PDB file of C-alpha atoms in Angstrom:
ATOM      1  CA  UNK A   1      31.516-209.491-107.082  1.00  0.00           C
ATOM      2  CA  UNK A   2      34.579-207.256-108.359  1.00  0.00           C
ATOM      3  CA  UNK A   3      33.289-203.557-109.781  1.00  0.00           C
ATOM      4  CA  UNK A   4      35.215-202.616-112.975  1.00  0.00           C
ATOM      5  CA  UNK A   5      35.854-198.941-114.327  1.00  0.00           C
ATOM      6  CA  UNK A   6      36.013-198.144-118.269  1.00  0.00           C
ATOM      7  CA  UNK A   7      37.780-194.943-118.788  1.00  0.00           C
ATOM      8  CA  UNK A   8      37.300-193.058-121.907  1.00  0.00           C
ATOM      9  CA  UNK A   9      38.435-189.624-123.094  1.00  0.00           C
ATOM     10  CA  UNK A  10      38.363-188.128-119.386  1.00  0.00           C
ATOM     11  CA  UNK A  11      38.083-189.640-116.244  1.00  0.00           C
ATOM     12  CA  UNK A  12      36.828-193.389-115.377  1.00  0.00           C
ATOM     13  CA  UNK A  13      32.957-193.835-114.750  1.00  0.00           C
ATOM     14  CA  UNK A  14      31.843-193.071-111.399  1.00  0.00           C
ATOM     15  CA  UNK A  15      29.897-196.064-110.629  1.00  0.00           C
ATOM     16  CA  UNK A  16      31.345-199.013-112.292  1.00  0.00           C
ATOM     17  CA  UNK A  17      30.315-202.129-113.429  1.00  0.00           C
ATOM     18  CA  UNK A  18      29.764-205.053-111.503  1.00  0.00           C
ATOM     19  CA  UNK A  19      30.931-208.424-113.578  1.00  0.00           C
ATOM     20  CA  UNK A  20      31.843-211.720-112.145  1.00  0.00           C
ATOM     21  CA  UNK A  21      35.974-211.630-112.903  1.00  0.00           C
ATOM     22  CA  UNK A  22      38.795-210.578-115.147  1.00  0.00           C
ATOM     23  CA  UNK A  23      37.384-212.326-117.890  1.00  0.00           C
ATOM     24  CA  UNK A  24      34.099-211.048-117.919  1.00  0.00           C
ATOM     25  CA  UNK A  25      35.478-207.207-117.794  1.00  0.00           C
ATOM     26  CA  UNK A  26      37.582-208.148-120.889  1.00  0.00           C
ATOM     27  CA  UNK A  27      34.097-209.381-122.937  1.00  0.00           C
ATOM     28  CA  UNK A  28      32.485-206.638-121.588  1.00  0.00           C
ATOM     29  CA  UNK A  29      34.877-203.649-122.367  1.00  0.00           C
ATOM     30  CA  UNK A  30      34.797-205.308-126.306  1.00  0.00           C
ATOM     31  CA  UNK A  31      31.170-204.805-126.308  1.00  0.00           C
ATOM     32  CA  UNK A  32      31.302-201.429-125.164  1.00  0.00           C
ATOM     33  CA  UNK A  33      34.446-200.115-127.427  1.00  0.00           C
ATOM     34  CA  UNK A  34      32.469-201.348-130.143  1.00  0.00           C
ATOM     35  CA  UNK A  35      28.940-199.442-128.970  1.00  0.00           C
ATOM     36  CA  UNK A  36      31.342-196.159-128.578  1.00  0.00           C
ATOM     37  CA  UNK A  37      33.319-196.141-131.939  1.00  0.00           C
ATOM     38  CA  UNK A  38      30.041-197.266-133.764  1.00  0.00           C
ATOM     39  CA  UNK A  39      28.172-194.019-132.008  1.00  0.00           C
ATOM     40  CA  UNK A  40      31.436-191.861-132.549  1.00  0.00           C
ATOM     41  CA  UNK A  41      32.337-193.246-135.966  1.00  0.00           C
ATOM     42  CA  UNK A  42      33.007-189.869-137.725  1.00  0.00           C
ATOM     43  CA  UNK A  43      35.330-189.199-134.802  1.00  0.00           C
ATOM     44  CA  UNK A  44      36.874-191.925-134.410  1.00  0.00           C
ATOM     45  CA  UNK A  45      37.707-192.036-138.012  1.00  0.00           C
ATOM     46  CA  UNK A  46      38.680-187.879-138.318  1.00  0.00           C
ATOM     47  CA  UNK A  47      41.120-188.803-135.308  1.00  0.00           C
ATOM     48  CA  UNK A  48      41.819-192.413-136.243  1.00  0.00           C
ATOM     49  CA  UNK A  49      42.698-193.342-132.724  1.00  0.00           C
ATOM     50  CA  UNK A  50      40.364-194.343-129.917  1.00  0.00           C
ATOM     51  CA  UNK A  51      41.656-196.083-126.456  1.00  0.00           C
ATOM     52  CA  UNK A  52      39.627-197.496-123.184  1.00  0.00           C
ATOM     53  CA  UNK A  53      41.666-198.306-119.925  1.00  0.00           C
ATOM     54  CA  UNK A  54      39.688-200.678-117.335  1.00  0.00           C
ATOM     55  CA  UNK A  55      40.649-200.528-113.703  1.00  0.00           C
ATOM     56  CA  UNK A  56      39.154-202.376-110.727  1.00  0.00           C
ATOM     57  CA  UNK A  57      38.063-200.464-107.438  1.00  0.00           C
ATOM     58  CA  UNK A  58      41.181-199.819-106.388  1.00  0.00           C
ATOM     59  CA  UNK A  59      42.270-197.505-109.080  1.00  0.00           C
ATOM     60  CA  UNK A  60      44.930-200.243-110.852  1.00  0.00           C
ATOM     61  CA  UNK A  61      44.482-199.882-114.456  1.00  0.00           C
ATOM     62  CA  UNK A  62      43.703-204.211-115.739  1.00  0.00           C
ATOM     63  CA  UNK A  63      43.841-203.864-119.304  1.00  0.00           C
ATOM     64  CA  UNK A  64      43.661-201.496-122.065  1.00  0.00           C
ATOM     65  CA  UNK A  65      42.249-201.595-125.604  1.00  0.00           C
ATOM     66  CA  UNK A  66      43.410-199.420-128.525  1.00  0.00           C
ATOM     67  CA  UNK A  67      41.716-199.238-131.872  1.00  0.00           C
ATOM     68  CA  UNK A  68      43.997-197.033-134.727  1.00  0.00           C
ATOM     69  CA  UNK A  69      41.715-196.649-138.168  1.00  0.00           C
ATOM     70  CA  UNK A  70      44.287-196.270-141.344  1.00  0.00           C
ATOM     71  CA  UNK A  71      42.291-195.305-144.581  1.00  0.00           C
ATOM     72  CA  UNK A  72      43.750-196.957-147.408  1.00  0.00           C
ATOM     73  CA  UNK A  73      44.408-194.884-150.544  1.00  0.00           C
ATOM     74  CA  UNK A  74      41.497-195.872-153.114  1.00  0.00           C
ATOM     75  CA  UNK A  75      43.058-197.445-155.812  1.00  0.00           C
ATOM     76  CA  UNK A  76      41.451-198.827-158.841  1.00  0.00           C
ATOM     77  CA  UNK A  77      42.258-202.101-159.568  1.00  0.00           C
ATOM     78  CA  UNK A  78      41.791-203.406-163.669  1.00  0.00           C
ATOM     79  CA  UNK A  79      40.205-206.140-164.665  1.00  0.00           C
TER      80      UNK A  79
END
């Protein structure tokens, strides 16, 4: 079974996941991006940019994800 990494702000994990293929890594690294900027949320929205790079056990980056957070300006709308 193939052994993914999920870098984030540093280095890549030391022990990996192990997941089934490709596909699986992709499911799993949405889970996990979603765990971090929900446990992070006042940094991720003070920095409005978050990013996680998966490689497999050779060190060749597979995919990346990249979240950017724009506030919109509160505007009051009439009715």
């Amino acid at each position: 079974m193939p052994r993914f990494y999920f870098q984030v702000d540093g280095p890549p994990e030391e022990l990996g996941i192990d997941l089934p293929n490709l596909a699986s890594a992709k499911c799993e690294a949405v889970r996990y991006a979603g765990r971090l900027l929900c446990d992070r949320a006042s940094e991720f929205w003070n920095t409005g940019d978050f990013m996680m790079t998966v490689a497999d056990d050779k060190g060749l980056t597979l995919f990346t994800l990249q979240f950017n957070a724009v506030e919109a300006p509160a505007i009051r709308v009439s009715r």
